[in-house]
Coordinates of N, CA and C in Angstrom, one line a residue:
Chain G
S1 N -7.1 10.4 2.6 CA -6.0 11.4 2.6 C -4.7 10.6 2.8
Q2 N -3.6 11.2 2.3 CA -2.3 10.6 2.5 C -1.7 10.9 3.9
Q3 N -1.1 10.0 4.5 CA -0.4 10.3 5.7 C 0.8 11.1 5.5
G4 N 1.5 10.8 4.5 CA 2.8 11.5 4.3 C 3.1 11.8 2.8
E5 N 4.3 12.4 2.7 CA 4.7 12.7 1.3 C 6.1 12.3 1.1
E6 N 6.4 11.8 -0.1 CA 7.8 11.4 -0.4 C 8.4 12.6 -1.2
D7 N 9.7 12.6 -1.1 CA 10.4 13.7 -1.8 C 11.8 13.1 -2.2
P8 N 12.2 13.2 -3.5 CA 11.5 13.9 -4.5 C 10.3 13.1 -5.1
Q9 N 9.5 13.7 -5.9 CA 8.4 13.0 -6.6 C 9.0 12.0 -7.7
A10 N 10.1 12.5 -8.3 CA 10.8 11.7 -9.3 C 12.3 11.8 -9.2
L11 N 13.0 10.8 -9.5 CA 14.4 10.8 -9.4 C 15.0 9.9 -10.5
S12 N 16.0 10.5 -11.3 CA 16.6 9.7 -12.4 C 18.1 9.7 -12.1
I13 N 18.7 8.5 -12.1 CA 20.1 8.3 -11.9 C 20.7 7.3 -12.8
Q14 N 22.0 7.2 -12.8 CA 22.7 6.2 -13.6 C 23.0 4.9 -12.7
E15 N 23.1 3.8 -13.4 CA 23.4 2.6 -12.6 C 24.7 2.8 -11.9
G16 N 24.8 2.2 -10.7 CA 25.9 2.4 -9.8 C 25.8 3.5 -8.8
E17 N 25.0 4.5 -9.1 CA 24.9 5.6 -8.2 C 23.9 5.2 -7.1
N18 N 24.0 6.0 -6.0 CA 23.1 5.8 -4.9 C 21.8 6.7 -5.1
A19 N 20.7 6.1 -4.6 CA 19.4 6.9 -4.7 C 18.9 7.1 -3.3
T20 N 18.5 8.3 -3.0 CA 18.0 8.6 -1.7 C 16.6 9.3 -1.8
M21 N 15.6 8.7 -1.1 CA 14.3 9.3 -1.1 C 13.9 9.5 0.3
N22 N 13.1 10.5 0.5 CA 12.7 10.9 1.8 C 11.1 10.9 2.0
C23 N 10.7 10.7 3.2 CA 9.3 10.5 3.5 C 9.0 11.4 4.8
S24 N 8.0 12.2 4.7 CA 7.5 12.9 5.9 C 6.1 12.4 6.3
Y25 N 5.8 12.3 7.5 CA 4.5 11.9 7.9 C 3.9 12.8 9.0
K26 N 2.7 12.6 9.4 CA 2.0 13.7 10.2 C 1.7 13.3 11.6
T27 N 1.5 12.0 11.9 CA 1.1 11.6 13.3 C 2.1 10.7 13.9
S28 N 1.9 10.4 15.2 CA 2.8 9.5 15.9 C 2.6 8.1 15.3
I29 N 3.6 7.3 15.3 CA 3.5 6.0 14.6 C 4.1 4.9 15.5
N30 N 3.7 3.6 15.2 CA 4.4 2.5 15.7 C 5.6 2.1 14.9
N31 N 5.4 2.0 13.6 CA 6.4 1.5 12.6 C 6.3 2.3 11.3
L32 N 7.3 2.3 10.6 CA 7.3 2.9 9.2 C 7.9 1.8 8.3
Q33 N 7.2 1.7 7.2 CA 7.6 0.6 6.2 C 7.9 1.3 4.9
W34 N 8.7 0.6 4.0 CA 8.9 1.0 2.7 C 8.5 -0.1 1.8
Y35 N 7.7 0.3 0.7 CA 7.3 -0.6 -0.3 C 7.7 -0.2 -1.7
R36 N 7.8 -1.2 -2.6 CA 8.2 -0.9 -4.0 C 7.0 -1.4 -4.9
Q37 N 6.8 -0.6 -6.0 CA 5.8 -1.0 -6.9 C 6.3 -0.8 -8.3
N38 N 6.2 -1.9 -9.1 CA 6.7 -1.9 -10.5 C 5.5 -1.6 -11.4
S39 N 5.5 -0.6 -12.2 CA 4.6 -0.4 -13.3 C 3.1 -0.6 -13.0
G40 N 2.6 0.0 -11.9 CA 1.2 -0.1 -11.6 C 0.8 -1.5 -11.2
R41 N 1.7 -2.3 -10.7 CA 1.3 -3.6 -10.2 C 1.2 -3.6 -8.7
G42 N 1.2 -4.7 -8.0 CA 1.1 -4.8 -6.6 C 2.3 -4.3 -5.9
L43 N 2.2 -3.9 -4.7 CA 3.3 -3.4 -3.9 C 4.0 -4.5 -3.2
V44 N 5.3 -4.4 -3.1 CA 6.1 -5.4 -2.4 C 6.8 -4.8 -1.2
H45 N 6.7 -5.4 0.0 CA 7.3 -4.9 1.2 C 8.8 -5.0 1.1
L46 N 9.5 -3.9 1.4 CA 11.0 -3.9 1.4 C 11.6 -4.0 2.8
I47 N 11.2 -3.1 3.7 CA 11.8 -3.1 5.0 C 10.9 -2.3 6.0
L48 N 11.1 -2.7 7.2 CA 10.3 -2.1 8.3 C 11.2 -1.5 9.4
I49 N 10.9 -0.4 9.9 CA 11.7 0.2 11.0 C 10.7 0.6 12.1
R50 N 11.0 0.2 13.3 CA 10.1 0.5 14.4 C 10.4 1.9 15.0
S51 N 9.4 2.4 15.7 CA 9.6 3.8 16.1 C 10.7 4.0 17.1
N52 N 11.2 2.9 17.8 CA 12.3 3.1 18.7 C 13.6 2.8 18.0
E53 N 13.6 2.6 16.7 CA 14.9 2.4 16.0 C 15.2 3.6 15.2
R54 N 16.5 3.8 14.9 CA 16.9 5.0 14.2 C 17.5 4.7 12.8
E55 N 18.0 3.4 12.7 CA 18.6 3.0 11.4 C 18.4 1.5 11.2
K56 N 18.2 1.1 10.0 CA 18.1 -0.3 9.7 C 18.7 -0.6 8.3
H57 N 19.3 -1.8 8.2 CA 19.9 -2.1 6.9 C 19.3 -3.4 6.4
S58 N 19.2 -3.6 5.1 CA 18.8 -4.8 4.5 C 19.4 -4.9 3.1
G59 N 20.5 -5.7 2.9 CA 21.2 -5.7 1.6 C 21.6 -4.3 1.2
R60 N 21.2 -3.9 0.0 CA 21.6 -2.6 -0.5 C 20.7 -1.4 0.1
L61 N 19.8 -1.8 0.9 CA 18.9 -0.8 1.5 C 19.3 -0.3 2.9
R62 N 19.2 1.0 3.1 CA 19.4 1.6 4.4 C 18.3 2.6 4.7
V63 N 17.6 2.4 5.8 CA 16.5 3.2 6.2 C 16.9 3.9 7.5
T64 N 16.5 5.2 7.6 CA 16.7 5.9 8.8 C 15.3 6.5 9.2
L65 N 15.1 6.7 10.5 CA 13.9 7.2 11.0 C 14.2 8.3 12.1
D66 N 13.6 9.5 11.9 CA 13.7 10.5 12.9 C 12.3 10.9 13.4
T67 N 11.9 10.3 14.5 CA 10.6 10.6 15.0 C 10.3 12.0 15.5
S68 N 11.4 12.7 15.9 CA 11.2 14.1 16.3 C 10.9 15.0 15.1
K69 N 11.4 14.6 13.9 CA 11.1 15.4 12.7 C 10.0 14.7 11.9
K70 N 9.5 13.6 12.4 CA 8.5 12.8 11.6 C 8.9 12.6 10.2
S71 N 10.1 12.0 10.0 CA 10.6 11.8 8.7 C 11.5 10.5 8.6
S72 N 11.6 10.0 7.4 CA 12.4 8.8 7.2 C 13.1 9.0 5.8
S73 N 14.2 8.2 5.7 CA 14.8 8.2 4.4 C 15.1 6.8 4.0
L74 N 15.1 6.5 2.7 CA 15.5 5.2 2.1 C 16.6 5.5 1.2
L75 N 17.7 4.8 1.4 CA 18.9 4.9 0.6 C 19.1 3.5 -0.1
I76 N 19.2 3.6 -1.4 CA 19.5 2.4 -2.2 C 20.9 2.6 -2.8
T77 N 21.8 1.7 -2.3 CA 23.2 1.9 -2.8 C 23.5 1.1 -4.1
A78 N 24.4 1.6 -4.8 CA 24.9 0.9 -6.1 C 23.7 0.4 -6.9
S79 N 22.9 1.4 -7.3 CA 21.6 1.1 -7.9 C 21.8 0.3 -9.3
R80 N 20.7 -0.4 -9.6 CA 20.7 -1.2 -10.8 C 19.5 -0.8 -11.6
A81 N 19.5 -1.1 -12.9 CA 18.3 -0.8 -13.8 C 17.1 -1.5 -13.2
A82 N 17.2 -2.6 -12.6 CA 16.1 -3.4 -12.1 C 15.5 -2.7 -10.9
D83 N 16.1 -1.7 -10.3 CA 15.6 -0.9 -9.2 C 14.6 0.1 -9.7
T84 N 14.4 0.3 -11.0 CA 13.5 1.2 -11.5 C 12.1 0.8 -11.1
A85 N 11.4 1.7 -10.3 CA 10.1 1.4 -9.7 C 9.6 2.7 -9.0
S86 N 8.4 2.6 -8.4 CA 8.0 3.6 -7.5 C 8.1 3.1 -6.1
Y87 N 8.5 4.0 -5.2 CA 8.8 3.6 -3.8 C 7.9 4.4 -2.9
F88 N 7.2 3.7 -2.0 CA 6.3 4.4 -1.1 C 6.6 4.1 0.4
C89 N 6.5 5.1 1.2 CA 6.6 4.8 2.7 C 5.2 4.6 3.2
A90 N 5.1 3.9 4.3 CA 3.7 3.6 4.8 C 3.9 3.6 6.4
T91 N 2.9 4.2 7.0 CA 2.9 4.2 8.5 C 1.7 3.6 9.1
D92 N 1.8 3.0 10.2 CA 0.6 2.6 11.0 C 0.6 3.4 12.2
A93 N -0.5 4.2 12.3 CA -0.6 5.1 13.4 C -0.8 4.3 14.7
Y94 N -0.4 4.8 15.8 CA -0.5 4.1 17.1 C -1.9 3.6 17.4
N95 N -2.0 2.3 17.7 CA -3.2 1.7 18.1 C -4.2 1.6 17.0
T96 N -3.8 1.6 15.7 CA -4.7 1.3 14.6 C -4.0 0.2 13.8
D97 N -4.9 -0.5 13.0 CA -4.4 -1.5 12.1 C -4.2 -1.0 10.7
K98 N -4.5 0.3 10.5 CA -4.6 0.9 9.2 C -3.2 1.3 8.8
L99 N -2.8 0.9 7.6 CA -1.5 1.3 7.0 C -1.7 2.3 6.0
I100 N -1.1 3.5 6.2 CA -1.4 4.7 5.3 C -0.1 4.9 4.5
F101 N -0.3 5.1 3.2 CA 0.8 5.3 2.3 C 1.0 6.7 1.9
G102 N 2.3 7.0 1.6 CA 2.6 8.3 1.1 C 2.3 8.4 -0.4
T103 N 2.8 9.5 -1.0 CA 2.5 9.8 -2.4 C 3.5 9.2 -3.4
G104 N 4.7 8.7 -2.9 CA 5.6 7.9 -3.7 C 6.7 8.7 -4.4
T105 N 7.8 8.0 -4.6 CA 8.9 8.6 -5.4 C 9.1 7.6 -6.6
R106 N 9.1 8.2 -7.8 CA 9.3 7.3 -9.0 C 10.8 7.4 -9.3
L107 N 11.4 6.2 -9.2 CA 12.9 6.1 -9.5 C 13.1 5.5 -10.8
Q108 N 14.0 6.2 -11.6 CA 14.4 5.7 -12.9 C 15.9 5.5 -12.9
V109 N 16.4 4.3 -13.1 CA 17.8 4.0 -13.1 C 18.2 3.6 -14.5
F110 N 19.1 4.4 -15.1 CA 19.5 4.2 -16.5 C 20.7 3.3 -16.5
P111 N 20.7 2.4 -17.5 CA 21.9 1.5 -17.6 C 23.1 2.2 -18.2
Chain Y
E1 N 3.2 -22.2 -0.6 CA 2.5 -21.1 0.0 C 2.0 -20.2 -1.2
T2 N 0.7 -19.9 -1.3 CA 0.2 -19.1 -2.4 C 0.2 -17.6 -1.9
G3 N 0.4 -16.7 -2.9 CA 0.3 -15.3 -2.5 C -1.2 -14.8 -2.6
V4 N -1.3 -13.5 -2.7 CA -2.6 -12.9 -2.9 C -3.0 -12.9 -4.3
T5 N -4.2 -13.3 -4.7 CA -4.7 -13.3 -6.0 C -5.9 -12.5 -6.1
Q6 N -6.0 -11.7 -7.2 CA -7.1 -10.8 -7.4 C -7.7 -11.1 -8.8
S7 N -9.1 -10.9 -8.8 CA -9.8 -11.0 -10.1 C -10.9 -10.1 -10.2
P8 N -11.3 -9.6 -11.4 CA -10.5 -9.7 -12.6 C -9.3 -8.8 -12.6
T9 N -8.4 -9.0 -13.6 CA -7.3 -8.1 -13.6 C -7.6 -6.7 -14.3
H10 N -8.5 -6.8 -15.3 CA -8.9 -5.5 -15.9 C -10.4 -5.6 -16.1
L11 N -11.1 -4.5 -16.0 CA -12.5 -4.5 -16.4 C -12.9 -3.0 -16.7
I12 N -13.9 -3.0 -17.6 CA -14.4 -1.7 -18.0 C -15.9 -1.6 -17.7
K13 N -16.4 -0.6 -17.1 CA -17.8 -0.4 -16.7 C -18.2 1.0 -17.2
T14 N -19.5 1.2 -17.1 CA -20.0 2.6 -17.4 C -20.6 3.2 -16.1
R15 N -20.7 4.5 -16.2 CA -21.2 5.2 -15.0 C -22.6 4.6 -14.6
G16 N -22.7 4.5 -13.3 CA -24.0 4.0 -12.7 C -24.0 2.5 -12.5
Q17 N -23.1 1.8 -13.2 CA -23.1 0.3 -13.0 C -22.5 0.0 -11.6
Q18 N -22.5 -1.3 -11.3 CA -22.0 -1.9 -10.1 C -20.8 -2.8 -10.5
V19 N -19.9 -3.0 -9.6 CA -18.8 -3.9 -9.8 C -18.4 -4.6 -8.6
T20 N -18.0 -5.9 -8.8 CA -17.5 -6.7 -7.6 C -16.1 -7.2 -8.0
L21 N -15.2 -6.9 -7.1 CA -13.8 -7.3 -7.2 C -13.5 -8.4 -6.2
R22 N -12.7 -9.4 -6.5 CA -12.5 -10.5 -5.6 C -11.0 -10.7 -5.3
C23 N -10.8 -11.2 -4.1 CA -9.4 -11.3 -3.6 C -9.3 -12.6 -2.7
S24 N -8.3 -13.4 -3.0 CA -7.9 -14.5 -2.1 C -6.7 -14.2 -1.4
S25 N -6.7 -14.3 -0.1 CA -5.6 -13.9 0.8 C -4.5 -14.9 0.8
Q26 N -3.3 -14.5 1.2 CA -2.2 -15.5 1.3 C -2.5 -16.5 2.4
S27 N -2.1 -17.7 2.2 CA -2.3 -18.8 3.1 C -1.8 -18.4 4.5
G28 N -2.7 -18.5 5.5 CA -2.4 -18.2 6.9 C -2.7 -16.8 7.3
H29 N -3.1 -15.9 6.3 CA -3.4 -14.5 6.7 C -4.9 -14.4 6.8
N30 N -5.4 -13.8 7.9 CA -6.8 -13.7 8.2 C -7.3 -12.3 8.1
T31 N -6.5 -11.3 7.7 CA -6.9 -9.9 7.7 C -6.7 -9.5 6.2
V32 N -7.7 -8.8 5.7 CA -7.7 -8.3 4.3 C -7.9 -6.8 4.3
S33 N -7.1 -6.1 3.6 CA -7.3 -4.6 3.4 C -7.4 -4.3 1.9
W34 N -8.3 -3.3 1.6 CA -8.5 -2.9 0.2 C -8.0 -1.5 0.1
Y35 N -7.3 -1.2 -1.0 CA -6.8 0.1 -1.3 C -7.2 0.5 -2.7
Q36 N -7.4 1.8 -2.9 CA -7.6 2.4 -4.2 C -6.4 3.2 -4.6
Q37 N -5.9 3.0 -5.8 CA -4.8 3.8 -6.2 C -5.1 4.4 -7.6
A38 N -5.3 5.8 -7.5 CA -5.4 6.5 -8.8 C -4.1 6.7 -9.5
L39 N -4.1 7.0 -10.7 CA -2.9 7.1 -11.5 C -2.0 8.1 -11.0
G40 N -0.7 7.7 -10.7 CA 0.3 8.7 -10.2 C 0.2 9.0 -8.7
Q41 N -0.7 8.3 -8.0 CA -0.9 8.6 -6.6 C -0.5 7.4 -5.7
G42 N -0.4 7.6 -4.4 CA -0.2 6.5 -3.5 C -1.5 5.7 -3.2
P43 N -1.5 4.5 -2.8 CA -2.7 3.8 -2.4 C -3.4 4.5 -1.3
Q44 N -4.8 4.5 -1.4 CA -5.6 5.1 -0.4 C -6.4 4.0 0.3
F45 N -6.4 4.0 1.6 CA -7.0 2.9 2.4 C -8.6 3.0 2.2
I46 N -9.2 1.9 1.8 CA -10.7 1.9 1.7 C -11.2 1.3 3.0
F47 N -10.9 0.0 3.3 CA -11.3 -0.6 4.5 C -10.5 -1.9 4.8
Q48 N -10.7 -2.4 5.9 CA -10.0 -3.7 6.3 C -11.0 -4.6 6.9
Y49 N -10.9 -5.9 6.7 CA -11.7 -6.9 7.2 C -10.9 -7.9 8.1
Y50 N -11.5 -8.2 9.2 CA -10.9 -9.2 10.1 C -12.0 -10.0 10.7
R51 N -11.9 -11.4 10.6 CA -12.9 -12.3 11.1 C -14.3 -11.9 10.6
E52 N -14.3 -11.6 9.3 CA -15.5 -11.4 8.6 C -16.2 -10.1 8.9
E53 N -15.6 -9.2 9.7 CA -16.2 -7.9 10.0 C -15.3 -6.8 9.6
E54 N -15.9 -5.7 9.3 CA -15.1 -4.5 8.9 C -14.4 -4.0 10.2
N55 N -13.1 -3.8 10.0 CA -12.2 -3.4 11.1 C -11.4 -2.1 10.7
G56 N -12.2 -1.1 10.5 CA -11.5 0.2 10.1 C -11.9 0.5 8.7
R57 N -12.1 1.8 8.4 CA -12.6 2.3 7.1 C -11.9 3.7 6.9
G58 N -11.6 3.9 5.6 CA -11.0 5.2 5.2 C -12.1 6.1 4.8
N59 N -11.8 7.2 4.1 CA -12.7 8.2 3.8 C -13.4 7.9 2.4
F60 N -14.2 6.8 2.4 CA -14.9 6.4 1.2 C -16.4 6.3 1.5
P61 N -17.2 6.7 0.5 CA -18.7 6.7 0.8 C -19.2 5.3 0.9
P62 N -20.5 5.2 1.4 CA -21.1 3.9 1.7 C -21.3 3.0 0.4
R63 N -21.2 3.6 -0.8 CA -21.4 2.8 -1.9 C -20.2 1.9 -2.2
F64 N -19.1 2.1 -1.4 CA -18.0 1.1 -1.3 C -18.3 0.2 -0.2
S65 N -18.5 -1.1 -0.5 CA -18.7 -2.0 0.6 C -17.9 -3.3 0.4
G66 N -17.9 -4.1 1.4 CA -17.0 -5.3 1.3 C -17.6 -6.5 2.1
L67 N -17.0 -7.6 1.8 CA -17.3 -8.8 2.6 C -16.0 -9.6 2.8
Q68 N -16.0 -10.3 3.9 CA -14.9 -11.3 4.0 C -15.6 -12.7 4.4
F69 N -15.1 -13.7 3.8 CA -15.7 -15.0 3.9 C -14.9 -15.9 4.9
P70 N -15.5 -17.0 5.4 CA -14.8 -17.8 6.4 C -13.5 -18.3 6.0
N71 N -13.2 -18.4 4.6 CA -11.9 -18.8 4.2 C -10.9 -17.6 4.0
Y72 N -11.4 -16.5 4.5 CA -10.6 -15.2 4.6 C -10.5 -14.5 3.2
S73 N -11.1 -15.1 2.2 CA -11.2 -14.4 0.9 C -12.1 -13.2 1.1
S74 N -12.1 -12.3 0.1 CA -12.8 -11.0 0.3 C -13.4 -10.5 -1.0
E75 N -14.4 -9.7 -0.9 CA -14.9 -9.0 -2.1 C -15.0 -7.5 -1.8
L76 N -14.8 -6.7 -2.8 CA -15.0 -5.3 -2.8 C -16.2 -5.0 -3.7
N77 N -17.2 -4.3 -3.3 CA -18.3 -4.0 -4.2 C -18.4 -2.4 -4.2
V78 N -18.6 -2.0 -5.4 CA -18.8 -0.5 -5.6 C -20.1 -0.3 -6.4
N79 N -21.0 0.4 -5.8 CA -22.3 0.7 -6.5 C -22.2 2.1 -7.2
A80 N -23.2 2.3 -8.1 CA -23.3 3.6 -8.7 C -22.0 4.2 -9.1
L81 N -21.3 3.5 -10.0 CA -19.9 3.9 -10.4 C -19.9 5.3 -10.9
E82 N -18.8 6.0 -10.5 CA -18.5 7.3 -11.1 C -17.2 7.3 -11.8
L83 N -17.0 8.3 -12.7 CA -15.8 8.4 -13.5 C -14.6 8.3 -12.6
D84 N -14.6 9.0 -11.5 CA -13.5 9.1 -10.5 C -13.1 7.8 -9.8
D85 N -14.0 6.8 -10.0 CA -13.7 5.5 -9.4 C -12.7 4.7 -10.3
S86 N -12.4 5.2 -11.5 CA -11.4 4.6 -12.3 C -10.0 4.6 -11.6
A87 N -9.5 3.4 -11.3 CA -8.3 3.3 -10.5 C -7.8 1.8 -10.5
L88 N -6.7 1.6 -9.9 CA -6.2 0.3 -9.6 C -6.6 -0.1 -8.2
Y89 N -7.4 -1.2 -8.0 CA -7.8 -1.6 -6.7 C -6.9 -2.7 -6.2
L90 N -6.3 -2.5 -5.1 CA -5.4 -3.4 -4.5 C -5.9 -4.1 -3.3
C91 N -5.7 -5.4 -3.2 CA -6.1 -6.1 -2.1 C -4.8 -6.5 -1.4
A92 N -4.8 -6.5 -0.1 CA -3.6 -6.9 0.7 C -4.0 -7.8 1.9
S93 N -3.3 -8.8 2.1 CA -3.6 -9.6 3.3 C -2.5 -9.5 4.3
S94 N -2.8 -9.8 5.5 CA -1.8 -9.8 6.6 C -2.3 -10.5 7.8
L95 N -1.4 -10.7 8.8 CA -1.8 -11.2 10.1 C -2.2 -10.0 10.9
P96 N -3.1 -10.2 11.8 CA -3.7 -9.0 12.5 C -2.6 -8.4 13.4
N97 N -2.6 -7.0 13.4 CA -1.7 -6.2 14.2 C -2.3 -6.0 15.6
R98 N -1.7 -6.7 16.5 CA -2.3 -6.5 17.9 C -1.2 -5.9 18.8
G99 N -1.5 -4.8 19.4 CA -0.5 -4.1 20.2 C 0.5 -3.4 19.3
S100 N 1.8 -3.6 19.6 CA 2.8 -2.9 18.8 C 3.3 -3.7 17.7
G101 N 2.6 -4.8 17.3 CA 3.1 -5.7 16.2 C 3.0 -4.9 14.9
A102 N 3.8 -5.4 13.9 CA 3.8 -4.7 12.7 C 2.8 -5.3 11.7
N103 N 2.1 -4.4 11.0 CA 1.1 -4.8 10.0 C 1.8 -4.8 8.6
V104 N 2.5 -5.9 8.3 CA 3.2 -6.0 7.0 C 2.2 -6.6 6.0
L105 N 2.0 -5.9 4.9 CA 1.0 -6.3 3.9 C 1.6 -7.1 2.8
T106 N 0.9 -8.1 2.3 CA 1.2 -8.8 1.1 C 0.2 -8.5 0.1
F107 N 0.6 -7.9 -1.0 CA -0.4 -7.3 -2.0 C -0.6 -8.3 -3.1
G108 N -1.8 -8.2 -3.7 CA -2.1 -8.8 -5.0 C -1.7 -7.9 -6.1
A109 N -1.8 -8.3 -7.3 CA -1.4 -7.5 -8.5 C -2.4 -6.4 -8.8
G110 N -3.6 -6.5 -8.3 CA -4.6 -5.4 -8.5 C -5.6 -5.7 -9.6
S111 N -6.7 -5.0 -9.5 CA -7.7 -5.0 -10.5 C -7.8 -3.6 -11.1
R112 N -7.6 -3.5 -12.4 CA -7.7 -2.1 -12.9 C -9.1 -1.9 -13.5
L113 N -9.7 -0.9 -12.9 CA -11.1 -0.6 -13.2 C -11.1 0.7 -14.0
T114 N -11.8 0.7 -15.2 CA -12.0 1.9 -16.0 C -13.5 2.1 -16.1
V115 N -13.9 3.3 -15.7 CA -15.3 3.7 -15.7 C -15.5 4.7 -16.8
L116 N -16.4 4.4 -17.8 CA -16.6 5.3 -18.9 C -17.9 6.1 -18.8

């Protein structure tokens, strides 16, 4: 079963616009991570935010975490056509090594 | 430093057959996790191996089994294949998550299995 869900399921924007995708999860967590997947290939780790952090930045990526609402958001600023991919949030529940992925957001960036 | 490599990249089987998928972990990583990703879905956790032993399992039947070898490479075996087993199988390696450490995964490109 999936730990969480991403919203929206699909998102289409123009280059230069910002893309925001949200993730909700069900149980208490240690960390939340975001991964990217191009065309059914392997996933690539983007950023990790710990449960005691509220916001984190990495280049054009900004992640927020609200543990009271069990939700996170990923913002990609000034998007590029190369950002076209599926984006997944993943959580590791407290005291487990298991990383559980959400359902994903498919982002399409048009040049 | 080499990444995670998986083989084969694509394969076609028929119902009832058995399949073995292989994974070489990233250098220095001693933990391997396997995921099944159906079309349009997120990856589903199958199981994880650490020090050659299963270290956690998702909601998959016993016909999904695995091995980890002393060099940390791993195999996923699926017996009595069913049509619903058609999916992308992803292997990921990591350092062990102990305490509140983060379990950041390095993924291979996957093995796409089609069951006819």
